[in-house]
mmCIF file of C-alpha atoms in Angstrom:
data_model
loop_
_atom_site.group_PDB
_atom_site.id
_atom_site.type_symbol
_atom_site.label_atom_id
_atom_site.label_comp_id
_atom_site.label_asym_id
_atom_site.label_seq_id
_atom_site.Cartn_x
_atom_site.Cartn_y
_atom_site.Cartn_z
ATOM 1 C CA MET A 519 -22.753 14.073 31.088
ATOM 2 C CA SER A 520 -24.374 16.119 28.516
ATOM 3 C CA VAL A 521 -26.839 18.680 28.940
ATOM 4 C CA ALA A 522 -29.626 16.258 27.722
ATOM 5 C CA ALA A 523 -28.721 12.921 29.705
ATOM 6 C CA ALA A 524 -28.321 15.541 33.590
ATOM 7 C CA ALA A 525 -32.151 16.795 32.397
ATOM 8 C CA LEU A 526 -33.462 13.108 31.274
ATOM 9 C CA THR A 527 -32.097 11.510 34.290
ATOM 10 C CA ALA A 528 -33.357 14.381 36.303
ATOM 11 C CA THR A 529 -36.882 14.249 34.398
ATOM 12 C CA LEU A 530 -36.419 9.705 35.524
ATOM 13 C CA VAL A 531 -35.732 10.030 39.530
ATOM 14 C CA ALA A 532 -37.702 13.224 40.146
ATOM 15 C CA PRO A 533 -40.888 9.853 42.075
ATOM 16 C CA PHE A 534 -38.236 8.947 44.252
ATOM 17 C CA LEU A 535 -36.858 11.945 45.409
ATOM 18 C CA THR A 536 -38.242 11.525 48.972
ATOM 19 C CA ALA A 537 -36.406 13.030 52.454
ATOM 20 C CA SER A 538 -33.949 10.245 54.205
ATOM 21 C CA PRO A 539 -33.378 9.525 57.440
ATOM 22 C CA ALA A 540 -31.429 11.360 59.694
ATOM 23 C CA SER A 541 -27.714 10.161 59.458
ATOM 24 C CA ALA A 542 -25.903 13.039 62.424
ATOM 25 C CA ALA A 543 -26.356 9.884 64.486
ATOM 26 C CA VAL A 544 -23.440 8.326 62.555
ATOM 27 C CA THR A 545 -19.888 8.465 61.980
ATOM 28 C CA LEU A 546 -18.080 8.627 58.579
ATOM 29 C CA PRO A 547 -14.770 8.096 57.610
ATOM 30 C CA PRO A 548 -11.249 10.897 59.285
ATOM 31 C CA ALA A 549 -10.876 12.790 55.669
ATOM 32 C CA HIS A 550 -7.480 12.474 53.691
ATOM 33 C CA ALA A 551 -6.050 8.806 56.716
ATOM 34 C CA GLY A 552 -4.461 6.546 55.607
ATOM 35 C CA PHE A 553 -6.813 3.828 53.483
ATOM 36 C CA ASP A 554 -6.201 0.143 53.123
ATOM 37 C CA TYR A 555 -8.733 -2.342 50.797
ATOM 38 C CA GLN A 556 -8.440 -5.310 51.835
ATOM 39 C CA ILE A 557 -11.883 -7.036 50.055
ATOM 40 C CA GLY A 558 -9.995 -9.998 48.957
ATOM 41 C CA GLY A 559 -8.527 -10.840 51.874
ATOM 42 C CA ALA A 560 -8.299 -9.423 55.572
ATOM 43 C CA TYR A 561 -4.624 -9.273 56.968
ATOM 44 C CA THR A 562 -3.128 -7.032 58.855
ATOM 45 C CA PRO A 563 -3.672 -3.146 57.821
ATOM 46 C CA PRO A 564 0.457 -1.732 57.058
ATOM 47 C CA ALA A 565 1.950 1.346 59.534
ATOM 48 C CA GLY A 566 -0.426 4.488 59.031
ATOM 49 C CA VAL A 567 -3.603 3.244 58.763
ATOM 50 C CA SER A 568 -7.098 3.819 59.990
ATOM 51 C CA VAL A 569 -9.639 2.969 57.280
ATOM 52 C CA VAL A 570 -10.270 0.220 56.086
ATOM 53 C CA SER A 571 -12.313 -1.474 53.732
ATOM 54 C CA ARG A 572 -12.921 -5.603 54.422
ATOM 55 C CA ASP A 573 -15.663 -7.763 53.279
ATOM 56 C CA ARG A 574 -19.340 -8.388 55.350
ATOM 57 C CA GLU A 575 -17.884 -12.385 56.328
ATOM 58 C CA ALA A 576 -14.701 -11.030 57.863
ATOM 59 C CA ALA A 577 -13.845 -9.319 60.870
ATOM 60 C CA PRO A 578 -13.802 -5.433 61.210
ATOM 61 C CA ALA A 579 -9.912 -4.190 62.439
ATOM 62 C CA ALA A 580 -9.589 -3.293 65.831
ATOM 63 C CA GLY A 581 -9.161 0.125 65.742
ATOM 64 C CA LEU A 582 -9.283 1.200 64.007
ATOM 65 C CA TYR A 583 -12.693 3.359 61.268
ATOM 66 C CA ASN A 584 -14.457 0.050 59.986
ATOM 67 C CA ILE A 585 -16.459 -0.892 56.561
ATOM 68 C CA CYS A 586 -17.972 -3.480 55.870
ATOM 69 C CA TYR A 587 -18.792 -4.330 51.677
ATOM 70 C CA VAL A 588 -21.467 -6.064 50.495
ATOM 71 C CA ASN A 589 -22.318 -7.260 47.206
ATOM 72 C CA ALA A 590 -26.252 -5.676 47.009
ATOM 73 C CA PHE A 591 -26.546 -5.106 43.180
ATOM 74 C CA GLN A 592 -25.015 -8.708 41.823
ATOM 75 C CA VAL A 593 -24.892 -11.739 42.745
ATOM 76 C CA GLN A 594 -21.738 -14.055 43.585
ATOM 77 C CA PRO A 595 -20.840 -17.079 41.707
ATOM 78 C CA ASP A 596 -21.160 -18.906 44.051
ATOM 79 C CA GLU A 597 -24.260 -17.776 45.557
ATOM 80 C CA LEU A 598 -26.052 -17.813 42.828
ATOM 81 C CA GLY A 599 -29.008 -20.129 44.480
ATOM 82 C CA ASP A 600 -28.948 -18.172 47.416
ATOM 83 C CA TRP A 601 -32.039 -16.095 45.653
ATOM 84 C CA ASP A 602 -35.210 -16.411 44.437
ATOM 85 C CA ALA A 603 -35.155 -17.123 40.399
ATOM 86 C CA ASP A 604 -37.701 -14.070 40.435
ATOM 87 C CA LEU A 605 -34.922 -12.036 42.667
ATOM 88 C CA LEU A 606 -32.557 -12.656 38.920
ATOM 89 C CA LEU A 607 -32.263 -9.838 36.334
ATOM 90 C CA ARG A 608 -32.871 -11.543 32.940
ATOM 91 C CA ASP A 609 -33.543 -10.479 29.528
ATOM 92 C CA SER A 610 -36.307 -11.042 27.112
ATOM 93 C CA ALA A 611 -35.644 -14.475 25.848
ATOM 94 C CA GLY A 612 -35.892 -15.510 29.917
ATOM 95 C CA ASP A 613 -32.178 -15.513 30.216
ATOM 96 C CA VAL A 614 -30.255 -14.231 33.640
ATOM 97 C CA ILE A 615 -28.742 -11.203 32.702
ATOM 98 C CA ILE A 616 -24.692 -11.327 33.627
ATOM 99 C CA ASP A 617 -22.263 -8.299 33.977
ATOM 100 C CA GLU A 618 -19.114 -10.617 32.062
ATOM 101 C CA GLU A 619 -16.493 -8.716 33.937
ATOM 102 C CA TRP A 620 -17.508 -10.297 36.859
ATOM 103 C CA ASN A 621 -19.451 -12.698 36.251
ATOM 104 C CA GLU A 622 -21.953 -11.845 38.304
ATOM 105 C CA ALA A 623 -25.980 -12.519 37.818
ATOM 106 C CA ILE A 624 -27.513 -8.353 38.646
ATOM 107 C CA LEU A 625 -30.483 -8.997 41.085
ATOM 108 C CA ASP A 626 -34.189 -7.284 39.287
ATOM 109 C CA VAL A 627 -34.136 -3.715 41.310
ATOM 110 C CA GLY A 628 -37.199 -2.474 38.522
ATOM 111 C CA THR A 629 -39.802 -3.036 41.401
ATOM 112 C CA ALA A 630 -40.513 -1.517 44.439
ATOM 113 C CA ALA A 631 -42.379 -4.883 45.499
ATOM 114 C CA LYS A 632 -38.738 -6.446 44.179
ATOM 115 C CA ARG A 633 -36.617 -3.721 46.326
ATOM 116 C CA GLU A 634 -38.081 -4.299 49.196
ATOM 117 C CA ARG A 635 -37.569 -8.720 48.782
ATOM 118 C CA ILE A 636 -34.313 -7.541 47.950
ATOM 119 C CA ALA A 637 -33.193 -4.924 50.897
ATOM 120 C CA ALA A 638 -34.947 -7.850 53.202
ATOM 121 C CA LYS A 639 -31.675 -9.881 52.320
ATOM 122 C CA VAL A 640 -29.373 -7.293 51.979
ATOM 123 C CA ASN A 641 -31.030 -5.567 55.185
ATOM 124 C CA GLY A 642 -29.463 -9.129 56.922
ATOM 125 C CA TRP A 643 -26.228 -8.507 55.861
ATOM 126 C CA ILE A 644 -25.915 -4.832 56.632
ATOM 127 C CA ASP A 645 -27.102 -6.015 60.487
ATOM 128 C CA GLY A 646 -24.247 -8.770 60.355
ATOM 129 C CA CYS A 647 -21.760 -5.718 60.105
ATOM 130 C CA ALA A 648 -23.276 -4.059 62.792
ATOM 131 C CA ALA A 649 -22.534 -6.686 65.175
ATOM 132 C CA LYS A 650 -19.782 -7.269 64.847
ATOM 133 C CA GLY A 651 -18.612 -3.620 64.960
ATOM 134 C CA PHE A 652 -18.134 -2.056 61.365
ATOM 135 C CA GLN A 653 -18.792 1.883 61.245
ATOM 136 C CA ALA A 654 -19.684 1.987 57.809
ATOM 137 C CA VAL A 655 -21.130 -0.183 54.933
ATOM 138 C CA GLU A 656 -20.222 -0.228 51.190
ATOM 139 C CA PRO A 657 -23.137 -1.498 49.602
ATOM 140 C CA ASP A 658 -21.233 -2.265 45.786
ATOM 141 C CA ASN A 659 -21.841 -2.133 42.478
ATOM 142 C CA TYR A 660 -25.184 0.990 42.652
ATOM 143 C CA ASP A 661 -23.971 1.653 38.910
ATOM 144 C CA SER A 662 -25.550 -2.043 37.635
ATOM 145 C CA TYR A 663 -28.632 -0.020 36.142
ATOM 146 C CA THR A 664 -26.033 0.717 33.078
ATOM 147 C CA ARG A 665 -25.406 -3.247 32.652
ATOM 148 C CA SER A 666 -29.507 -3.845 33.513
ATOM 149 C CA GLN A 667 -29.919 -4.203 28.929
ATOM 150 C CA ASP A 668 -32.317 -1.378 29.555
ATOM 151 C CA LYS A 669 -35.090 -3.599 32.152
ATOM 152 C CA PHE A 670 -33.959 -1.152 34.937
ATOM 153 C CA GLY A 671 -33.047 2.826 35.097
ATOM 154 C CA SER A 672 -31.220 5.113 37.507
ATOM 155 C CA SER A 673 -34.371 6.175 39.734
ATOM 156 C CA ALA A 674 -35.021 2.385 40.656
ATOM 157 C CA ALA A 675 -31.102 1.740 41.246
ATOM 158 C CA MET A 676 -31.874 5.155 44.225
ATOM 159 C CA ALA A 677 -34.651 3.740 45.579
ATOM 160 C CA TYR A 678 -33.458 1.146 46.288
ATOM 161 C CA ILE A 679 -29.954 2.507 47.573
ATOM 162 C CA GLU A 680 -32.148 4.785 50.346
ATOM 163 C CA LEU A 681 -33.613 1.450 50.950
ATOM 164 C CA LEU A 682 -30.220 0.441 52.639
ATOM 165 C CA SER A 683 -29.951 4.291 53.386
ATOM 166 C CA ALA A 684 -32.235 4.292 55.951
ATOM 167 C CA HIS A 685 -31.469 0.576 57.750
ATOM 168 C CA ALA A 686 -27.822 1.042 57.740
ATOM 169 C CA HIS A 687 -28.701 4.517 59.677
ATOM 170 C CA ALA A 688 -31.027 2.329 61.668
ATOM 171 C CA LYS A 689 -28.562 0.752 63.084
ATOM 172 C CA GLY A 690 -26.092 3.130 63.324
ATOM 173 C CA LEU A 691 -23.777 3.221 60.703
ATOM 174 C CA ALA A 692 -22.703 5.328 57.513
ATOM 175 C CA ILE A 693 -23.579 4.130 54.180
ATOM 176 C CA ALA A 694 -20.452 5.404 51.209
ATOM 177 C CA GLN A 695 -21.915 5.664 47.588
ATOM 178 C CA LYS A 696 -19.738 3.216 45.667
ATOM 179 C CA ASN A 697 -19.225 4.896 41.756
ATOM 180 C CA THR A 698 -21.698 6.324 39.592
ATOM 181 C CA SER A 699 -20.689 10.143 39.445
ATOM 182 C CA ASP A 700 -23.871 10.405 37.754
ATOM 183 C CA LEU A 701 -26.057 9.984 40.077
ATOM 184 C CA ALA A 702 -23.412 11.901 43.014
ATOM 185 C CA GLU A 703 -25.661 15.048 43.216
ATOM 186 C CA TYR A 704 -28.119 12.909 44.493
ATOM 187 C CA ARG A 705 -27.406 12.217 47.438
ATOM 188 C CA SER A 706 -29.302 14.223 50.159
ATOM 189 C CA SER A 707 -32.121 12.262 48.920
ATOM 190 C CA THR A 708 -30.653 8.398 48.652
ATOM 191 C CA GLY A 709 -29.150 9.539 51.757
ATOM 192 C CA LEU A 710 -25.632 8.070 51.100
ATOM 193 C CA ASP A 711 -23.537 9.589 53.060
ATOM 194 C CA PHE A 712 -19.590 10.028 51.668
ATOM 195 C CA VAL A 713 -17.673 7.997 48.701
ATOM 196 C CA VAL A 714 -15.717 4.458 47.771
ATOM 197 C CA ALA A 715 -14.834 5.020 44.396
ATOM 198 C CA GLU A 716 -12.617 3.441 41.529
ATOM 199 C CA GLU A 717 -10.169 4.621 39.848
ATOM 200 C CA CYS A 718 -11.362 8.303 39.660
ATOM 201 C CA GLY A 719 -7.821 9.891 39.292
ATOM 202 C CA ARG A 720 -7.680 7.442 35.821
ATOM 203 C CA TYR A 721 -11.255 8.428 34.642
ATOM 204 C CA ASP A 722 -10.805 12.397 35.855
ATOM 205 C CA GLU A 723 -14.011 11.476 38.355
ATOM 206 C CA CYS A 724 -12.807 12.736 41.818
ATOM 207 C CA GLY A 725 -14.230 16.478 41.544
ATOM 208 C CA ASP A 726 -17.368 14.596 40.470
ATOM 209 C CA TYR A 727 -17.479 12.936 44.150
ATOM 210 C CA THR A 728 -15.977 16.403 45.923
ATOM 211 C CA GLU A 729 -18.765 18.741 44.636
ATOM 212 C CA TYR A 730 -21.739 17.139 46.836
ATOM 213 C CA PHE A 731 -19.337 15.310 48.949
ATOM 214 C CA GLY A 732 -16.619 17.224 49.382
ATOM 215 C CA ASP A 733 -13.743 15.674 51.218
ATOM 216 C CA ASN A 734 -15.046 12.505 51.951
ATOM 217 C CA VAL A 735 -14.510 10.499 48.929
ATOM 218 C CA ILE A 736 -11.676 6.682 49.321
ATOM 219 C CA ASP A 737 -10.079 7.099 46.026
ATOM 220 C CA VAL A 738 -8.573 3.267 45.178
ATOM 221 C CA GLU A 739 -6.541 2.969 41.953
ATOM 222 C CA TYR A 740 -5.308 0.195 40.225
ATOM 223 C CA GLY A 741 -3.285 1.401 37.734
ATOM 224 C CA ALA A 742 0.062 3.899 38.342
ATOM 225 C CA LYS A 743 -1.170 5.971 36.192
ATOM 226 C CA GLY A 744 -4.337 6.704 37.392
ATOM 227 C CA LEU A 745 -2.661 6.489 41.760
ATOM 228 C CA THR A 746 -0.429 9.488 39.677
ATOM 229 C CA ALA A 747 -2.926 11.248 38.541
ATOM 230 C CA ALA A 748 -4.946 10.980 41.588
ATOM 231 C CA CYS A 749 -1.764 12.405 43.509
ATOM 232 C CA GLU A 750 -1.138 15.758 41.660
ATOM 233 C CA GLY A 751 -4.018 16.251 42.766
ATOM 234 C CA TRP A 752 -6.148 15.022 44.938
ATOM 235 C CA LYS A 753 -2.998 14.222 48.166
ATOM 236 C CA ASP A 754 -3.847 16.714 50.208
ATOM 237 C CA LYS A 755 -6.911 16.474 50.412
ATOM 238 C CA LEU A 756 -8.250 12.649 49.948
ATOM 239 C CA SER A 757 -8.163 8.824 50.384
ATOM 240 C CA ILE A 758 -6.294 7.361 48.082
ATOM 241 C CA VAL A 759 -4.780 3.639 47.382
ATOM 242 C CA ARG A 760 -3.486 1.795 45.138
ATOM 243 C CA ARG A 761 -3.938 -1.706 44.647
ATOM 244 C CA ASP A 762 -3.871 -4.719 42.899
ATOM 245 C CA LEU A 763 -7.372 -5.577 41.111
ATOM 246 C CA ASP A 764 -8.158 -8.262 42.850
ATOM 247 C CA VAL A 765 -7.177 -7.083 46.200
ATOM 248 C CA SER A 766 -5.211 -10.178 46.729
ATOM 249 C CA PRO A 767 -4.759 -10.110 50.490
ATOM 250 C CA ILE A 768 -0.451 -9.822 51.773
ATOM 251 C CA GLY A 769 1.875 -12.212 51.153
ATOM 252 C CA SER A 770 -0.398 -13.791 48.265
ATOM 253 C CA SER A 771 1.448 -13.249 45.140
ATOM 254 C CA GLY A 772 -0.926 -10.958 43.218
ATOM 255 C CA TYR A 773 -0.770 -8.082 46.345
ATOM 256 C CA LEU A 774 0.652 -4.548 45.396
ATOM 257 C CA ARG A 775 -0.403 -1.652 47.430
ATOM 258 C CA GLN A 776 0.576 2.000 46.856
ATOM 259 C CA THR A 777 0.009 5.419 48.203
ATOM 260 C CA CYS A 778 1.167 8.871 46.865
#
């Protein structure tokens, strides 16, 4: 980020930099641990794995540290009807703004009132994660403001994630920052505890996260070059795994899992 961009971001987020609830009671995933990313389907973790991330609808893996994946900022295509129409972000023509890569509608977190309503639903999912026995939650698409066509910015995203962080901590769950390296420096105000980064090796962003989160970074790579870069720079410090892009369950034709 340029100096000018950083200054602008700081100006935009200043009104939202309030104290977050203490997260001392939560347990973070062990650093530099064997990790498996199973958000595309649960299966028996491979030998050496002690930390697993699974979809909120799955059960946690027995005896391991479990992270619960929730799509907190966007709507998966088969869940579009579960949301009030006014909570879907719309362009100037009134059409729903879609993340084209995943065909997911973006939620409108641009006002405090809408953030509260969206958080109420997502926090219900977090309650379900806690009830199942997960130790942490991973709210995806924190960076959706970059796809919002300027309908909301990073300050709104942080104000919303604060609501999720406070609720997760109240339920005894740690909460991850998903990607969005530009906002890592605001972790003390947002209440985020650790990082789940996608391809920080490929994009040379791992250091952007460790600067603020130390060793509490999990990196998922999707390509051979990214895995090589991550392992060369961080294999003795971070949790690193390569998965296929669809994070397919073991036994399926697309399944791929590699480590350093």
